[in-house]
Amino acid sequence: MTLNQIARRLRLAVPLYLALTAGSALAAPELPKLVTKDGRHALMVDGKPFLMLAGQAHNSSNYPAALPKVWQALKDAKANTLEMPIAWEQIEPQEGKFDFSFLDTLVKEARENDIRLVIVWFGTWKNTGPGYLPEWVKFDNGRFPRMKDKDGKNVYSHSPFGEQTLAADRNAFVKMMERIRQIDVNHRTVILVQVENEVGTYGFARDYGARAQAAFNAPVPSAVTARQKPKKASSGTWTQVYGDYAEQYFHSWAIASYIESIAKAGRAVYDLPMFVNNALREPSLDGKPAEPWKGNFASGGPTYDVLDIYKAAAPHIDFAAPDIYMPESNKVTAILKSFKRADNPLMIPEMGNAAGYARYVYQAFGMGALGVAPFGLDYAEYSNYPLGSRFTDKRMVEPFAKVFGVFAPIGRQWAQWAFEGRTYGVAEGDDRAAQTVDMQGWKATVSFREFQFGERQYLKDKNEYQSGTEQPSGGVAFAQIGANEFVIVGQQARIKLSGIGANDGKPSMLARVEEGRFDASGKWIMERNWNGDQTDYGLNLPATPTVLKVKLGTYKD
Ligand code: DGJ
């Protein structure tokens, strides 16, 4: 190469190099955010809808030494997101002295493992209690008051009227958010933050301390009455407006206001989406309104009946989310329905990690959930059975790995379809009965424990069931990608499609039933076309999660 040629190459290469590096310096990925359109929601990560195939680590896995067992479990589960607690006692063991070494390690290792993070802030309340308060807060009940009972005695849980507790918690949270911004602004590994953990109080409807009492006897703020329908009078004190519900509603407002102050300050330094999680009360199975609190759940938490109070008091909280530890299918369905709202994206930040819960992932993603996280997706030798699995090894992860595995390559696409209102989902009920799903122009009838070949009604002498179906494990999620076209993912179920609406009464048949997969770029790779025995008795999805691309057609009588 002559000197001239070298010079010419350099002249071309240098501007190109500068353009590229300048581009990368400018191109910090977009801040994660929640978007809502037509009552549906998407969590935007790097500017596109993201589906959280998540797991939450055990409570005490928030130390570097515990992380290898967490990463391994997530990898085996085919998860893309980790929910990890960061505790106040851990980051501020002495007042004003902060230690972010674990947070730094966590974020760095998450990137190395290609995992996004949801930070779970264990502050004033962790499962309603003070376990994760720094010692200097825990035992100084003068400066950081506990709630009072009716006799003026201290209650285990801290008061939402503790001004100094709020100031100190908020300060620590803001410091944490500053640190996250500092280490993550160019990566966006952290995509979501949970503020406090399962708030509310067991055994006490509210705080009876002097400040709380004064607020209880003051008028209900109009922002609350504008959203949470008054029960007795349109204005007045909590008792005048809400009667028997007054104490629970008041406590919800007090805690939500406390959380709002923390979330607002945190978002002012780094504006990540934020949410609260809920230790559930029993869902309503008959559609009847919730009864007043009777000691039967943690009063003041974001239970489904007070979501409007949380919306009124905590506008910097994007959503309230259910922690699902009720395995019964009718309850899970009621819970999902009550938290999925036009003003409240559905997301499941905790769910039992026992095998029976895995089928609910299909239902939740079909309903447009932003993410699902089995709790304790972590090989720490700790099992929270009977809430979750007895196993602490691969046997615990396996049922979720199967389901996450089919969603993983289409996560972004699925989240986009959900945002467009194209998705539907079912999970096998405890009654094992068939269920129907009405879509645009087509109805799916999903049945369970069928033979793959033949109809049970003509095989009455055959009473046996396929092995592996002893417990309910079926689930199907549908995405309607065209007028007559569906992507169907599922396991252990039979699907039959028939015309409704515009197709009602028209004879129809399957055009194609392609089994295949989406590659990493989202391109459909057909592996085979089902026909004959494989479609004569419906689309029979085996135990192995299967992805089908189905096209139907109608014809004239
Ligand atoms: C719900 C809590 O939010 C979690 O931190 C954990 O305590 C589970 N319950 C039980 O393992």
Coordinates of C-alpha atoms and ligand atoms in Angstrom, one line a residue:
M1 CA 0.0 0.0 0.0
T2 CA 1.4 3.4 -0.9
L3 CA 1.5 6.3 1.5
N4 CA -1.2 8.0 -0.4
Q5 CA -3.5 5.0 -0.2
I6 CA -2.9 4.8 3.6
A7 CA -3.6 8.5 3.9
R8 CA -6.8 8.1 1.9
R9 CA -7.9 5.2 4.1
L10 CA -7.2 7.1 7.2
R11 CA -9.2 10.1 5.9
L12 CA -12.2 7.8 5.4
A13 CA -11.7 5.8 8.6
V14 CA -11.2 8.6 11.1
P15 CA -14.5 10.3 10.4
L16 CA -16.3 7.0 10.4
Y17 CA -14.7 6.0 13.7
L18 CA -15.6 9.4 15.2
A19 CA -19.2 9.1 14.0
L20 CA -19.5 5.6 15.4
T21 CA -18.1 6.4 18.8
A22 CA -20.1 9.7 19.1
G23 CA -23.1 7.7 18.1
S24 CA -22.5 5.1 20.9
A25 CA -21.9 7.9 23.5
L26 CA -25.2 9.5 22.5
A27 CA -27.2 6.3 22.2
A28 CA -27.9 5.4 25.9
P29 CA -30.8 3.1 25.7
E30 CA -34.2 4.6 26.4
L31 CA -35.3 4.7 30.0
P32 CA -37.7 1.8 30.7
K33 CA -41.2 3.0 31.0
L34 CA -44.8 1.9 31.1
V35 CA -47.1 2.9 28.3
T36 CA -50.9 2.5 28.2
K37 CA -53.1 2.7 25.2
D38 CA -56.8 1.7 24.9
G39 CA -56.6 0.3 28.5
R40 CA -53.8 -2.0 27.6
H41 CA -50.2 -1.8 28.8
A42 CA -46.6 -2.5 27.9
L43 CA -43.4 -2.2 29.7
M44 CA -41.0 -0.6 27.3
V45 CA -37.4 -1.7 27.6
D46 CA -34.9 -0.3 25.2
G47 CA -37.8 1.3 23.4
K48 CA -39.8 -1.9 22.8
P49 CA -42.4 -4.0 24.7
F50 CA -40.7 -6.5 27.0
L51 CA -42.1 -9.7 28.6
M52 CA -40.6 -10.4 32.0
L53 CA -39.9 -14.1 32.3
A54 CA -38.8 -13.6 35.8
G55 CA -38.0 -15.2 39.1
Q56 CA -37.6 -13.8 42.6
A57 CA -34.6 -14.8 44.7
H58 CA -35.0 -15.9 48.3
N59 CA -35.1 -13.1 50.8
S60 CA -31.5 -13.7 52.1
S61 CA -29.9 -14.2 48.7
N62 CA -29.0 -10.6 48.5
Y63 CA -25.3 -11.2 49.1
P64 CA -22.6 -11.8 46.5
A65 CA -21.9 -15.3 47.9
A66 CA -25.5 -16.4 47.2
L67 CA -25.6 -15.2 43.6
P68 CA -24.1 -18.2 41.8
K69 CA -27.1 -20.3 42.9
V70 CA -29.5 -17.6 41.7
W71 CA -27.9 -17.2 38.2
Q72 CA -27.9 -21.0 37.7
A73 CA -31.5 -21.3 38.6
L74 CA -32.5 -18.5 36.3
K75 CA -30.5 -19.9 33.5
D76 CA -32.1 -23.3 34.0
A77 CA -35.5 -21.7 34.1
K78 CA -34.9 -19.8 30.8
A79 CA -35.7 -16.6 32.7
N80 CA -34.7 -13.1 31.4
T81 CA -35.4 -11.1 34.6
L82 CA -34.4 -11.4 38.3
E83 CA -36.3 -9.7 41.1
M84 CA -33.8 -9.1 43.9
P85 CA -34.3 -7.5 47.3
I86 CA -32.1 -4.6 48.3
A87 CA -32.5 -4.0 52.0
W88 CA -32.3 -0.8 53.9
E89 CA -30.3 -2.5 56.7
Q90 CA -27.8 -3.7 54.1
I91 CA -27.2 -0.3 52.4
E92 CA -27.2 2.0 55.4
P93 CA -26.1 -0.1 58.4
Q94 CA -25.0 3.1 60.1
E95 CA -26.9 6.3 59.6
G96 CA -25.6 8.3 56.7
K97 CA -23.0 5.6 55.7
F98 CA -23.9 3.8 52.6
D99 CA -22.7 0.5 51.2
F100 CA -23.7 -0.3 47.7
S101 CA -21.2 -3.1 47.1
F102 CA -23.9 -5.8 46.7
L103 CA -26.0 -3.6 44.3
D104 CA -22.9 -3.0 42.2
T105 CA -22.0 -6.7 42.1
L106 CA -25.6 -7.6 41.3
V107 CA -25.9 -5.2 38.4
K108 CA -22.5 -6.3 37.0
E109 CA -23.3 -10.0 37.2
A110 CA -26.8 -9.5 35.9
R111 CA -25.3 -8.0 32.7
E112 CA -22.8 -10.9 32.5
N113 CA -25.7 -13.3 32.7
D114 CA -27.9 -11.3 30.3
I115 CA -30.6 -10.8 32.9
R116 CA -32.6 -7.7 33.6
L117 CA -33.3 -6.6 37.2
V118 CA -36.3 -5.7 39.2
I119 CA -35.1 -4.1 42.5
V120 CA -37.3 -4.9 45.5
W121 CA -36.9 -2.3 48.2
F122 CA -37.1 -3.8 51.6
G123 CA -37.5 -0.6 53.7
T124 CA -39.9 0.3 56.5
W125 CA -42.1 -2.7 55.7
K126 CA -41.2 -6.2 54.7
N127 CA -44.2 -8.5 54.9
T128 CA -45.7 -5.7 57.0
G129 CA -42.8 -6.0 59.6
P130 CA -39.6 -4.1 60.5
G131 CA -37.2 -7.0 59.8
Y132 CA -35.1 -5.1 57.2
L133 CA -34.8 -1.8 59.1
P134 CA -31.3 -0.9 60.1
E135 CA -30.7 -1.5 63.8
W136 CA -30.4 2.3 64.4
V137 CA -34.0 2.5 63.2
K138 CA -35.4 -0.8 64.6
F139 CA -34.9 0.0 68.2
D140 CA -35.3 3.7 68.4
N141 CA -39.0 3.9 68.8
G142 CA -38.9 7.5 70.0
R143 CA -37.5 8.8 66.7
F144 CA -39.1 6.0 64.6
P145 CA -42.4 5.2 66.2
R146 CA -44.3 1.9 65.9
M147 CA -48.0 1.9 65.4
K148 CA -50.1 2.1 68.6
D149 CA -53.0 -0.2 69.4
K150 CA -56.2 1.0 70.9
D151 CA -54.7 0.9 74.4
G152 CA -51.7 3.0 73.3
K153 CA -49.3 0.0 73.3
N154 CA -46.7 -0.5 70.6
V155 CA -47.6 -2.7 67.7
Y156 CA -44.9 -4.7 65.9
S157 CA -45.2 -2.6 62.7
H158 CA -43.9 0.9 62.2
S159 CA -46.3 3.8 62.0
P160 CA -47.0 5.4 58.6
F161 CA -47.2 8.6 60.5
G162 CA -43.6 8.5 61.7
E163 CA -42.2 11.6 60.0
Q164 CA -38.6 10.8 60.7
T165 CA -39.0 7.2 59.6
L166 CA -40.4 8.4 56.3
A167 CA -37.6 10.9 55.9
A168 CA -34.9 8.3 56.6
D169 CA -36.4 5.6 54.4
R170 CA -36.9 8.1 51.6
N171 CA -33.3 9.3 52.0
A172 CA -32.0 5.8 51.7
F173 CA -34.2 5.0 48.8
V174 CA -33.1 8.1 46.9
K175 CA -29.5 7.2 47.6
M176 CA -30.1 3.8 46.1
M177 CA -31.8 5.3 43.0
E178 CA -28.9 7.7 42.6
R179 CA -26.5 4.7 42.6
I180 CA -28.6 2.8 40.1
R181 CA -28.7 5.8 37.8
Q182 CA -24.9 6.2 38.2
I183 CA -24.0 2.6 37.4
D184 CA -26.8 1.8 35.0
V185 CA -27.9 4.8 33.0
N186 CA -26.0 3.6 29.9
H187 CA -27.3 0.0 30.2
R188 CA -30.8 -0.1 31.7
T189 CA -30.2 -3.4 33.3
V190 CA -32.6 -2.3 36.1
I191 CA -36.0 -2.0 34.5
L192 CA -38.4 -1.7 37.4
V193 CA -38.5 -1.0 41.2
Q194 CA -40.8 -2.4 43.8
V195 CA -41.3 0.1 46.7
E196 CA -41.5 -1.7 50.1
N197 CA -42.7 -5.3 50.3
E198 CA -46.2 -6.6 51.2
V199 CA -47.3 -3.6 53.2
G200 CA -50.2 -3.4 55.6
T201 CA -50.6 -4.7 59.2
Y202 CA -51.8 -8.0 60.5
G203 CA -54.1 -8.0 63.4
F204 CA -54.6 -4.3 63.6
A205 CA -56.9 -2.3 61.3
R206 CA -54.8 0.9 61.6
D207 CA -52.6 3.0 63.8
Y208 CA -54.2 4.5 66.9
G209 CA -51.3 6.9 67.7
A210 CA -52.0 10.6 68.3
R211 CA -51.1 11.8 64.8
A212 CA -53.0 8.9 63.2
Q213 CA -56.0 9.6 65.3
A214 CA -56.1 13.3 64.3
A215 CA -55.9 12.3 60.7
F216 CA -58.6 9.7 61.1
N217 CA -60.9 12.4 62.5
A218 CA -60.1 14.9 59.7
P219 CA -62.1 15.0 56.5
V220 CA -61.3 12.3 53.9
P221 CA -59.1 14.0 51.1
S222 CA -61.3 14.8 48.1
A223 CA -58.7 13.0 45.9
V224 CA -59.7 9.8 47.7
T225 CA -63.5 10.3 47.6
A226 CA -63.1 11.1 43.9
R227 CA -61.8 7.6 43.2
Q228 CA -62.9 5.3 46.0
K229 CA -66.7 5.5 46.1
P230 CA -68.1 6.9 49.3
K231 CA -70.4 4.4 51.1
K232 CA -72.4 6.6 53.5
A233 CA -71.8 10.3 53.0
S234 CA -70.0 12.1 50.1
S235 CA -67.7 14.0 52.5
G236 CA -66.8 14.1 56.1
T237 CA -64.5 12.1 58.4
W238 CA -63.4 8.6 57.4
T239 CA -66.1 7.1 59.5
Q240 CA -68.8 9.4 58.1
V241 CA -67.8 8.6 54.5
Y242 CA -66.9 4.9 54.7
G243 CA -68.7 3.5 57.8
D244 CA -67.5 0.0 58.6
Y245 CA -64.7 0.3 55.9
A246 CA -63.2 3.4 57.4
E247 CA -60.3 2.0 59.4
Q248 CA -59.0 -0.2 56.5
Y249 CA -59.4 2.5 54.0
F250 CA -57.8 5.1 56.2
H251 CA -54.8 2.8 56.8
S252 CA -54.5 2.1 53.1
W253 CA -54.4 5.8 52.4
A254 CA -51.8 6.4 55.2
I255 CA -49.5 3.7 53.8
A256 CA -50.0 4.7 50.2
S257 CA -49.2 8.3 51.0
Y258 CA -46.0 7.2 52.7
I259 CA -45.0 5.1 49.7
E260 CA -45.9 8.0 47.4
S261 CA -43.4 10.2 49.1
I262 CA -40.6 7.7 48.7
A263 CA -41.5 6.8 45.1
K264 CA -41.8 10.4 44.1
A265 CA -38.4 11.3 45.5
G266 CA -36.8 8.3 44.0
R267 CA -38.2 9.0 40.6
A268 CA -37.0 12.6 40.8
V269 CA -33.5 11.3 40.6
Y270 CA -34.0 8.3 38.3
D271 CA -37.4 7.9 36.7
L272 CA -37.8 4.1 36.6
P273 CA -41.3 2.6 36.7
M274 CA -42.4 1.6 40.2
F275 CA -45.0 -0.7 41.7
V276 CA -46.2 -2.2 45.0
N277 CA -46.9 -5.8 45.7
N278 CA -49.8 -7.2 47.7
A279 CA -50.3 -10.0 50.3
L280 CA -53.7 -10.9 49.1
R281 CA -57.0 -11.0 50.8
E282 CA -59.4 -13.8 49.7
P283 CA -60.7 -12.9 46.2
S284 CA -64.4 -12.5 45.6
L285 CA -65.5 -15.6 43.8
D286 CA -69.2 -14.6 43.4
G287 CA -68.7 -11.0 42.3
K288 CA -70.0 -9.6 45.7
P289 CA -68.2 -6.6 47.0
A290 CA -65.4 -7.1 49.6
E291 CA -66.5 -7.2 53.2
P292 CA -65.0 -4.8 55.8
W293 CA -61.7 -6.0 57.4
K294 CA -62.2 -8.5 60.2
G295 CA -58.7 -9.4 61.0
N296 CA -58.6 -11.7 58.0
F297 CA -55.8 -10.0 55.9
A298 CA -53.1 -7.3 56.2
S299 CA -55.1 -4.1 56.6
G300 CA -53.7 -1.2 54.6
G301 CA -52.1 -3.2 51.8
P302 CA -53.0 -2.7 48.2
T303 CA -55.7 -5.3 48.2
Y304 CA -58.0 -5.4 45.1
D305 CA -60.8 -3.5 47.0
V306 CA -58.6 -0.4 47.8
L307 CA -56.7 0.0 44.5
D308 CA -58.5 3.3 43.9
I309 CA -57.2 4.6 47.2
Y310 CA -53.7 3.7 46.2
K311 CA -54.3 5.3 42.8
A312 CA -55.5 8.5 44.5
A313 CA -52.7 8.7 47.1
A314 CA -49.7 7.3 45.1
P315 CA -49.7 8.6 41.6
H316 CA -45.9 7.8 41.3
I317 CA -46.7 4.1 41.7
D318 CA -47.6 2.6 38.3
F319 CA -49.4 -0.4 39.5
A320 CA -50.2 -2.7 42.4
A321 CA -49.5 -6.4 41.8
P322 CA -50.7 -9.6 43.4
D323 CA -48.4 -12.1 45.2
I324 CA -50.2 -15.3 44.3
Y325 CA -49.9 -18.1 46.9
M326 CA -53.4 -19.5 46.5
P327 CA -53.1 -22.5 44.2
E328 CA -56.8 -22.9 43.5
S329 CA -57.6 -22.2 39.9
N330 CA -60.8 -20.3 40.6
K331 CA -59.0 -18.0 43.0
V332 CA -56.1 -17.4 40.6
T333 CA -58.6 -16.4 37.9
A334 CA -60.4 -14.1 40.2
I335 CA -57.1 -12.5 41.4
L336 CA -55.8 -12.0 37.8
K337 CA -59.1 -10.4 36.8
S338 CA -59.2 -8.0 39.8
F339 CA -55.7 -6.7 39.2
K340 CA -55.9 -6.4 35.5
R341 CA -57.4 -3.0 34.9
A342 CA -57.3 -0.2 32.4
D343 CA -55.5 1.9 35.0
N344 CA -53.5 -1.0 36.5
P345 CA -51.2 -3.2 34.4
L346 CA -51.3 -6.9 35.4
M347 CA -47.9 -8.2 36.7
I348 CA -47.3 -11.1 39.0
P349 CA -44.2 -10.2 41.1
E350 CA -44.5 -13.4 43.2
M351 CA -46.2 -16.7 42.7
G352 CA -45.6 -20.1 44.3
N353 CA -42.8 -22.0 42.7
A354 CA -44.6 -25.4 43.0
A355 CA -45.2 -27.2 39.7
G356 CA -49.0 -26.5 39.8
Y357 CA -48.4 -22.8 39.3
A358 CA -46.6 -23.1 36.0
R359 CA -49.8 -23.5 34.0
Y360 CA -50.9 -20.0 35.2
V361 CA -48.1 -18.5 33.2
Y362 CA -50.1 -19.2 30.0
Q363 CA -53.2 -17.6 31.5
A364 CA -51.4 -14.5 32.7
F365 CA -49.5 -13.9 29.5
G366 CA -52.7 -14.5 27.5
M367 CA -54.3 -11.8 29.7
G368 CA -51.5 -9.4 28.8
A369 CA -49.4 -9.6 32.0
L370 CA -46.2 -7.7 31.8
G371 CA -44.3 -10.4 33.7
V372 CA -44.6 -13.4 36.0
A373 CA -42.1 -14.3 38.7
P374 CA -42.2 -17.6 40.6
F375 CA -40.8 -16.9 44.1
G376 CA -37.7 -18.7 45.2
L377 CA -36.4 -19.4 41.7
D378 CA -33.1 -19.9 43.4
Y379 CA -31.0 -22.9 44.3
A380 CA -30.3 -21.7 47.8
E381 CA -31.1 -24.8 49.9
Y382 CA -34.3 -23.3 51.2
S383 CA -37.8 -24.3 50.4
N384 CA -40.8 -22.3 51.4
Y385 CA -43.1 -25.3 51.1
P386 CA -46.1 -25.4 51.5
L387 CA -46.3 -22.1 49.8
G388 CA -44.0 -23.3 47.1
S389 CA -42.1 -26.4 45.9
R390 CA -40.6 -29.0 48.2
F391 CA -37.6 -29.1 45.8
T392 CA -34.7 -26.7 45.8
D393 CA -33.0 -28.0 42.7
K394 CA -33.7 -28.5 39.0
R395 CA -36.9 -30.3 39.8
M396 CA -38.3 -27.0 41.1
V397 CA -37.3 -25.0 38.1
E398 CA -38.3 -27.6 35.4
P399 CA -42.0 -26.9 35.1
F400 CA -41.4 -23.1 34.7
A401 CA -38.4 -23.7 32.3
K402 CA -40.8 -25.5 30.0
V403 CA -43.2 -22.6 29.8
F404 CA -40.6 -19.8 29.8
G405 CA -38.8 -21.7 27.1
V406 CA -41.6 -21.3 24.6
F407 CA -42.1 -17.7 25.4
A408 CA -38.4 -16.7 25.5
P409 CA -37.8 -16.4 21.7
I410 CA -41.1 -14.5 21.2
G411 CA -41.1 -12.5 24.4
R412 CA -40.9 -9.1 22.7
Q413 CA -43.3 -10.1 20.0
W414 CA -45.8 -11.5 22.5
A415 CA -45.6 -8.3 24.6
Q416 CA -46.4 -6.3 21.4
W417 CA -49.3 -8.6 20.6
A418 CA -50.6 -8.3 24.1
F419 CA -50.3 -4.5 23.9
E420 CA -52.4 -4.6 20.7
G421 CA -55.1 -6.7 22.5
R422 CA -54.5 -9.8 20.4
T423 CA -53.8 -12.3 23.2
Y424 CA -55.9 -14.7 25.3
G425 CA -55.0 -17.4 27.8
V426 CA -56.3 -20.3 29.8
A427 CA -55.0 -22.6 32.5
E428 CA -56.5 -25.9 33.3
G429 CA -58.9 -25.6 36.2
D430 CA -58.9 -27.8 39.2
D431 CA -62.2 -29.2 37.9
R432 CA -60.5 -30.3 34.7
A433 CA -63.5 -29.0 32.7
A434 CA -63.3 -27.6 29.2
Q435 CA -63.1 -23.8 28.8
T436 CA -64.0 -21.5 25.9
V437 CA -62.2 -18.4 24.7
D438 CA -64.0 -15.9 22.5
M439 CA -61.6 -14.2 20.1
Q440 CA -62.3 -12.1 16.9
G441 CA -64.5 -14.3 14.7
W442 CA -63.3 -17.5 16.3
K443 CA -64.0 -19.4 19.5
A444 CA -61.5 -21.8 21.0
T445 CA -62.8 -24.7 23.1
V446 CA -59.9 -26.0 25.2
S447 CA -60.3 -29.3 26.9
F448 CA -58.0 -31.4 29.1
R449 CA -57.1 -35.0 29.8
E450 CA -58.2 -36.0 26.3
F451 CA -56.7 -38.9 24.2
Q452 CA -54.7 -37.4 21.4
F453 CA -56.7 -39.7 19.0
G454 CA -60.4 -40.1 19.3
E455 CA -63.3 -38.7 21.2
R456 CA -64.0 -39.9 24.8
Q457 CA -67.7 -40.0 24.1
Y458 CA -67.1 -42.9 21.7
L459 CA -64.5 -44.6 23.9
K460 CA -66.6 -45.0 27.1
D461 CA -64.9 -48.2 28.0
K462 CA -61.5 -46.4 28.2
N463 CA -61.4 -44.8 31.6
E464 CA -57.7 -44.3 31.8
Y465 CA -55.9 -40.9 31.4
Q466 CA -52.5 -40.1 29.9
S467 CA -49.8 -40.3 32.4
G468 CA -48.5 -36.9 33.5
T469 CA -52.1 -35.6 33.7
E470 CA -52.7 -36.7 37.3
Q471 CA -52.5 -33.1 38.5
P472 CA -53.8 -30.1 36.4
S473 CA -50.9 -28.9 34.2
G474 CA -52.5 -27.8 31.0
G475 CA -52.4 -24.3 29.7
V476 CA -52.7 -22.4 26.4
A477 CA -52.1 -18.9 25.2
F478 CA -53.4 -17.5 21.9
A479 CA -52.2 -14.6 19.8
Q480 CA -54.6 -13.7 17.0
I481 CA -52.1 -12.4 14.4
G482 CA -54.6 -12.1 11.6
A483 CA -58.4 -12.4 10.9
N484 CA -58.0 -16.1 10.5
E485 CA -54.6 -16.7 11.9
F486 CA -53.2 -17.6 15.3
V487 CA -50.0 -18.4 17.1
I488 CA -50.8 -20.9 19.8
V489 CA -48.5 -21.9 22.6
G490 CA -49.4 -24.5 25.2
Q491 CA -49.2 -27.9 26.8
Q492 CA -51.4 -30.8 27.9
A493 CA -54.6 -29.5 26.2
R494 CA -56.9 -30.1 23.2
I495 CA -58.0 -27.1 21.2
K496 CA -60.9 -26.9 18.8
L497 CA -61.7 -23.7 16.8
S498 CA -65.1 -22.7 15.5
G499 CA -66.6 -19.6 13.9
I500 CA -68.3 -16.9 16.0
G501 CA -69.3 -13.3 15.1
A502 CA -68.5 -12.7 11.4
N503 CA -67.8 -16.5 11.0
D504 CA -70.8 -17.7 12.9
G505 CA -72.6 -20.6 11.2
K506 CA -70.1 -20.7 8.3
P507 CA -68.6 -24.1 7.6
S508 CA -64.9 -23.8 8.4
M509 CA -61.8 -25.9 8.4
L510 CA -58.1 -25.7 9.3
A511 CA -56.0 -24.4 6.4
R512 CA -52.6 -25.1 8.0
V513 CA -51.3 -26.1 11.4
E514 CA -47.6 -25.5 11.3
E515 CA -45.6 -26.7 14.3
G516 CA -42.4 -24.8 14.6
R517 CA -40.6 -22.2 16.5
F518 CA -39.5 -18.6 16.3
D519 CA -35.8 -18.1 16.0
A520 CA -33.8 -15.5 17.9
S521 CA -34.7 -12.8 15.4
G522 CA -38.4 -13.6 15.7
K523 CA -38.6 -15.3 12.3
W524 CA -41.0 -18.3 12.2
I525 CA -39.3 -21.6 11.4
M526 CA -41.8 -24.2 10.3
E527 CA -40.8 -27.7 11.3
R528 CA -43.9 -29.7 10.0
N529 CA -47.5 -29.2 9.1
W530 CA -50.0 -31.1 11.2
N531 CA -52.8 -32.9 9.3
G532 CA -54.7 -36.2 9.4
D533 CA -54.7 -37.9 12.8
Q534 CA -52.9 -34.9 14.2
T535 CA -55.8 -32.6 13.5
D536 CA -58.8 -34.9 13.2
Y537 CA -59.5 -34.7 17.0
G538 CA -58.6 -31.1 17.6
L539 CA -55.1 -29.8 18.1
N540 CA -53.7 -31.9 20.9
L541 CA -50.8 -30.2 22.6
P542 CA -48.5 -32.7 24.3
A543 CA -46.8 -32.3 27.7
T544 CA -43.9 -30.7 25.9
P545 CA -44.8 -27.0 25.3
T546 CA -45.5 -26.6 21.6
V547 CA -45.8 -23.7 19.3
L548 CA -48.3 -23.8 16.4
K549 CA -49.1 -21.3 13.7
V550 CA -52.7 -22.0 12.7
K551 CA -54.6 -20.7 9.7
L552 CA -58.3 -21.3 9.2
G553 CA -60.7 -20.7 6.3
T554 CA -64.4 -20.7 5.7
Y555 CA -66.3 -22.0 2.7
K556 CA -69.8 -21.8 1.3
D557 CA -72.5 -24.4 2.3
Ligands
DGJ1 C1 -44.2 -13.1 50.3 C2 -43.0 -12.1 50.5 O1 -43.2 -10.9 49.8 C3 -41.7 -12.7 50.2 O2 -40.7 -11.8 50.5 C4 -41.6 -14.0 51.0 O3 -41.6 -13.8 52.3 C5 -42.7 -15.0 50.6 N1 -44.0 -14.4 50.9 C6 -42.7 -16.3 51.3 O4 -41.6 -17.1 51.0

